[in-house]
Tab-separated table of C-alpha atoms and ligand atoms in Angstrom:
chain	number	residue	atom	x	y	z
A	1	MET	CA	310.763	-17.523	11.606
A	2	GLU	CA	307.484	-16.980	9.717
A	3	GLY	CA	305.063	-19.892	9.331
A	4	LYS	CA	302.726	-20.505	6.378
A	5	VAL	CA	299.030	-19.942	7.027
A	6	PRO	CA	296.503	-22.616	6.079
A	7	LEU	CA	294.860	-22.319	2.662
A	8	LYS	CA	291.460	-23.214	3.940
A	9	LEU	CA	289.929	-23.381	7.410
A	10	LEU	CA	286.718	-25.302	8.069
A	11	TRP	CA	284.909	-24.842	11.382
A	12	LEU	CA	282.184	-27.400	12.011
A	13	SER	CA	279.718	-27.574	14.869
A	14	LYS	CA	279.830	-31.365	15.266
A	15	VAL	CA	281.810	-34.139	13.603
A	16	SER	CA	282.857	-37.715	14.405
A	17	SER	CA	286.562	-36.792	14.313
A	18	THR	CA	288.291	-33.828	12.694
A	19	GLN	CA	291.017	-36.311	11.638
A	20	GLU	CA	288.592	-38.022	9.245
A	21	VAL	CA	287.576	-34.717	7.646
A	22	ALA	CA	291.177	-33.507	7.340
A	23	LYS	CA	292.123	-36.684	5.441
A	24	ARG	CA	289.803	-35.569	2.628
A	25	LEU	CA	291.201	-32.029	2.455
A	26	SER	CA	294.204	-30.836	0.506
A	27	PHE	CA	297.579	-29.942	1.960
A	28	ASN	CA	297.713	-27.038	4.424
A	29	CYS	CA	293.961	-27.114	5.024
A	30	ALA	CA	292.682	-27.254	8.582
A	31	VAL	CA	289.462	-28.337	10.230
A	32	LEU	CA	288.095	-27.513	13.664
A	33	SER	CA	284.945	-28.679	15.369
A	34	ASN	CA	283.088	-27.578	18.503
A	35	ILE	CA	282.294	-31.193	19.394
A	36	GLN	CA	283.623	-34.571	18.264
A	37	THR	CA	281.394	-37.585	18.731
A	38	SER	CA	284.270	-40.091	18.218
A	39	GLY	CA	287.404	-38.105	19.040
A	40	LYS	CA	290.506	-40.229	18.510
A	41	GLY	CA	293.432	-40.452	20.892
A	42	THR	CA	296.706	-42.300	20.478
A	43	ALA	CA	296.999	-46.092	20.612
A	44	GLY	CA	293.332	-46.622	19.731
A	45	LYS	CA	292.131	-44.626	22.737
A	46	SER	CA	289.299	-42.100	22.488
A	47	TRP	CA	289.627	-38.372	23.109
A	48	HIS	CA	287.025	-36.767	25.363
A	49	SER	CA	285.583	-34.101	23.032
A	50	GLU	CA	282.755	-32.190	24.658
A	51	SER	CA	281.923	-28.597	23.839
A	52	GLY	CA	284.493	-26.125	25.201
A	53	GLY	CA	287.623	-27.897	23.947
A	54	LEU	CA	289.706	-27.066	20.908
A	55	TYR	CA	289.762	-29.872	18.339
A	56	LEU	CA	291.983	-29.211	15.354
A	57	SER	CA	293.315	-31.333	12.496
A	58	VAL	CA	295.628	-30.096	9.779
A	59	ASN	CA	296.544	-31.940	6.594
A	60	VAL	CA	300.151	-31.244	5.642
A	61	GLU	CA	302.534	-32.651	3.091
A	62	GLN	CA	304.502	-35.319	4.914
A	63	PRO	CA	307.823	-33.873	6.121
A	64	LYS	CA	310.594	-35.232	3.883
A	65	LYS	CA	313.041	-35.502	6.761
A	66	SER	CA	312.802	-35.937	10.509
A	67	LEU	CA	309.262	-37.331	10.295
A	68	GLU	CA	309.859	-39.087	13.609
A	69	LEU	CA	310.194	-35.637	15.227
A	70	LEU	CA	306.835	-34.364	13.929
A	71	SER	CA	304.885	-35.263	17.049
A	72	LEU	CA	307.494	-33.613	19.291
A	73	ALA	CA	307.598	-30.537	17.027
A	74	MET	CA	303.839	-30.175	17.464
A	75	GLY	CA	304.295	-30.618	21.206
A	76	VAL	CA	306.618	-27.629	21.195
A	77	ALA	CA	304.097	-25.654	19.085
A	78	VAL	CA	301.363	-26.335	21.665
A	79	ALA	CA	303.718	-25.561	24.558
A	80	LYS	CA	304.633	-22.204	22.961
A	81	LEU	CA	300.953	-21.349	22.612
A	82	LEU	CA	300.326	-22.151	26.270
A	83	GLU	CA	303.416	-20.273	27.447
A	84	GLY	CA	301.691	-17.198	26.003
A	85	PHE	CA	299.419	-17.477	29.079
A	86	ASN	CA	302.460	-17.645	31.361
A	87	LEU	CA	301.902	-21.330	31.947
A	88	LEU	CA	304.883	-23.567	32.372
A	89	VAL	CA	303.804	-26.786	30.696
A	90	GLY	CA	305.691	-30.045	30.395
A	91	ILE	CA	305.872	-32.632	27.628
A	92	LYS	CA	305.381	-36.238	28.653
A	93	TRP	CA	307.091	-38.237	25.904
A	94	VAL	CA	305.901	-38.497	23.282
A	95	ASN	CA	302.864	-36.355	22.823
A	96	ASP	CA	301.115	-35.414	26.047
A	97	ILE	CA	301.097	-31.863	27.324
A	98	TYR	CA	300.779	-31.535	31.063
A	99	PHE	CA	300.220	-28.666	33.456
A	100	GLN	CA	301.448	-29.737	36.861
A	101	ASP	CA	300.270	-33.337	37.101
A	102	LYS	CA	297.223	-33.054	34.828
A	103	LYS	CA	296.808	-33.491	31.103
A	104	LEU	CA	295.986	-30.292	29.243
A	105	ALA	CA	296.477	-31.270	25.603
A	106	GLY	CA	297.250	-34.219	23.354
A	107	ILE	CA	298.607	-34.751	19.865
A	108	LEU	CA	297.837	-37.460	17.338
A	109	ILE	CA	299.800	-37.810	14.106
A	110	GLU	CA	298.465	-40.051	11.361
A	111	ASN	CA	300.746	-40.575	8.376
A	112	SER	CA	299.687	-41.899	5.005
A	113	LYS	CA	301.620	-42.077	1.745
A	114	ASN	CA	302.227	-38.369	1.167
A	115	SER	CA	300.410	-36.604	3.931
A	116	SER	CA	300.531	-36.229	7.669
A	117	ILE	CA	297.339	-35.453	9.531
A	118	ILE	CA	298.214	-33.478	12.640
A	119	GLY	CA	295.510	-33.703	15.285
A	120	ILE	CA	295.634	-31.486	18.360
A	121	GLY	CA	293.186	-31.431	21.236
A	122	ILE	CA	293.462	-28.749	23.923
A	123	ASN	CA	291.239	-28.561	26.975
A	124	VAL	CA	290.141	-24.943	26.972
A	125	ASN	CA	286.783	-23.941	28.475
A	126	GLN	CA	285.609	-27.219	29.994
A	127	VAL	CA	284.679	-26.895	33.660
A	128	SER	CA	285.022	-30.554	34.615
A	129	PHE	CA	286.281	-33.926	33.383
A	130	PRO	CA	285.667	-37.542	34.310
A	131	LYS	CA	288.086	-38.204	37.176
A	132	GLU	CA	289.858	-41.087	35.444
A	133	LEU	CA	291.111	-38.755	32.690
A	134	ASN	CA	293.285	-36.845	35.155
A	135	ALA	CA	292.745	-33.784	32.952
A	136	THR	CA	292.583	-30.042	33.443
A	137	SER	CA	291.583	-27.118	31.223
A	138	LEU	CA	292.769	-23.565	30.679
A	139	TYR	CA	289.507	-22.422	32.271
A	140	LEU	CA	290.223	-24.385	35.445
A	141	ILE	CA	293.777	-23.032	35.574
A	142	LEU	CA	293.211	-19.393	34.576
A	143	GLN	CA	289.665	-19.021	35.935
A	144	ARG	CA	288.430	-17.343	32.755
A	145	GLU	CA	286.912	-18.341	29.451
A	146	LEU	CA	289.028	-17.997	26.350
A	147	SER	CA	288.052	-17.371	22.744
A	148	LEU	CA	288.426	-20.645	20.839
A	149	LYS	CA	288.740	-18.671	17.610
A	150	GLU	CA	291.688	-16.583	18.799
A	151	LEU	CA	293.357	-19.622	20.295
A	152	ALA	CA	292.877	-21.648	17.098
A	153	LEU	CA	294.475	-18.948	14.945
A	154	GLU	CA	297.456	-18.637	17.285
A	155	LEU	CA	297.789	-22.425	17.432
A	156	LEU	CA	297.769	-22.679	13.628
A	157	SER	CA	300.460	-20.061	13.430
A	158	GLN	CA	302.634	-22.022	15.912
A	159	VAL	CA	301.950	-25.269	14.015
A	160	PHE	CA	303.257	-23.808	10.755
A	161	ILE	CA	306.199	-22.119	12.471
A	162	TYR	CA	307.309	-25.426	14.003
A	163	LEU	CA	306.781	-27.326	10.731
A	164	GLU	CA	309.302	-24.936	9.281
A	165	VAL	CA	311.697	-25.365	12.219
A	166	LEU	CA	311.370	-29.121	11.709
A	167	SER	CA	312.406	-28.880	8.078
A	168	LYS	CA	315.219	-26.335	8.567
A	169	ALA	CA	316.645	-27.032	12.022
A	170	PRO	CA	315.329	-30.328	13.473
A	171	GLU	CA	317.990	-30.237	16.198
A	172	ARG	CA	316.119	-27.219	17.643
A	173	ILE	CA	313.073	-29.424	18.222
A	174	VAL	CA	315.154	-31.882	20.239
A	175	GLN	CA	316.697	-29.008	22.228
A	176	GLU	CA	313.342	-27.373	22.970
A	177	VAL	CA	311.632	-30.641	23.914
A	178	SER	CA	314.533	-31.600	26.171
A	179	LYS	CA	313.961	-28.411	28.199
A	180	LYS	CA	310.305	-29.284	28.752
A	181	LEU	CA	310.573	-33.038	29.153
A	182	LEU	CA	308.839	-34.513	32.212
A	183	TYR	CA	309.989	-37.452	34.340
A	184	VAL	CA	313.687	-37.379	33.360
A	185	GLY	CA	315.548	-39.490	35.911
A	186	LYS	CA	312.448	-41.515	36.792
A	187	LEU	CA	312.054	-45.242	36.331
A	188	ALA	CA	310.033	-46.023	33.190
A	189	THR	CA	308.643	-49.094	31.476
A	190	SER	CA	307.977	-49.624	27.798
A	191	GLY	CA	306.855	-53.139	26.944
A	192	SER	CA	309.575	-55.446	28.227
A	193	ILE	CA	312.117	-52.640	28.734
A	194	LYS	CA	312.467	-51.136	32.187
A	195	GLY	CA	315.026	-48.452	32.953
A	196	THR	CA	315.720	-44.894	33.968
A	197	PHE	CA	314.365	-42.343	31.492
A	198	ILE	CA	317.411	-40.241	30.609
A	199	GLY	CA	316.001	-38.071	27.788
A	200	ILE	CA	315.572	-38.261	24.031
A	201	SER	CA	317.915	-39.079	21.137
A	202	GLU	CA	318.506	-36.823	18.125
A	203	ASN	CA	315.650	-38.725	16.421
A	204	GLY	CA	313.315	-37.990	19.304
A	205	TYR	CA	313.344	-41.568	20.616
A	206	ALA	CA	313.036	-42.067	24.362
A	207	LEU	CA	316.237	-43.305	26.023
A	208	LEU	CA	315.980	-45.774	28.893
A	209	LYS	CA	319.105	-46.752	30.793
A	210	SER	CA	319.312	-50.073	32.524
A	211	ASN	CA	322.392	-51.908	33.866
A	212	GLY	CA	324.729	-49.500	32.066
A	213	LYS	CA	323.036	-50.050	28.674
A	214	VAL	CA	320.926	-47.453	26.868
A	215	TYR	CA	317.788	-48.654	25.072
A	216	GLN	CA	315.882	-46.606	22.485
A	217	VAL	CA	312.099	-46.577	22.526
A	218	ARG	CA	310.736	-45.419	19.172
A	219	SER	CA	307.020	-45.316	19.807
A	220	GLY	CA	304.319	-46.222	22.249
A	221	GLU	CA	303.875	-45.066	25.783
A	222	LEU	CA	306.255	-44.814	28.702
A	223	LYS	CA	304.756	-45.849	31.997
A	224	PHE	CA	306.283	-44.136	35.011
B	1	LIG	C1	296.147	-38.238	22.767
B	1	LIG	O1	296.719	-37.627	23.675
B	1	LIG	O2	295.732	-39.394	22.929
B	1	LIG	C2	295.962	-37.557	21.430
B	1	LIG	C3	294.666	-36.801	21.367
B	1	LIG	C4	294.433	-36.095	20.050
B	1	LIG	C5	293.067	-35.456	20.008
B	1	LIG	C6	292.860	-34.619	18.773
B	1	LIG	S1	291.410	-33.606	18.878
B	1	LIG	C7	291.571	-33.178	17.214
B	1	LIG	C8	291.954	-34.451	16.483
B	1	LIG	N1	290.757	-35.218	16.167
B	1	LIG	C9	290.734	-36.383	16.808
B	1	LIG	O3	289.834	-37.225	16.708
B	1	LIG	N2	291.831	-36.512	17.581
B	1	LIG	C10	292.705	-35.367	17.469
């Protein structure tokens, strides 16, 4: 399946957050930056954005259906990119990409009236991280530096491919994520719900089973 290519690509040397720039661009335009001074993570967290990482935001027309699967669709796009390096990565619901037990990439989706701003951060050439982040980079895994430009172009291609899969065959997103899902069968907590994580629903919600009942978790974080 062929993906669209972005209309315009901006590459900045430093910015507060590529998300803020992308919000002012038109649909299918993308922005990258070498450094972010206020990189945004999910749930109000920050995203460590020193030089060496890939920081991308794309402004797309909000998917008309299956919007709740957008984050997972982008997770699959990132996983496909990384599998190109023969890395078996896992998706920690809902939007964390892990290699072994360390975080390699993260996804932030911000929806407004008509648009969705897709933010993707991948740890690429960084040689170290603060310990508390429990992060790794492609450099630390592969022991070689990668071209951010080549990686960005391949990532954009995967992003547009999976936007198309999302609109034409959303069930494929659920199937692909299910194959890469981490911690299935483990005990998880989400707010007041505690149960065994048994997978995701057709809407991409996390399913926690407790005392024979299955609870759906729509958003937020699962703590294992
Ligand atoms: C997370 O795992 O918490 C999501 C991290 C998303 C980080 C990316 S980097 C590009 C874009 N700009 C930001 O400020 N955040 C996203």
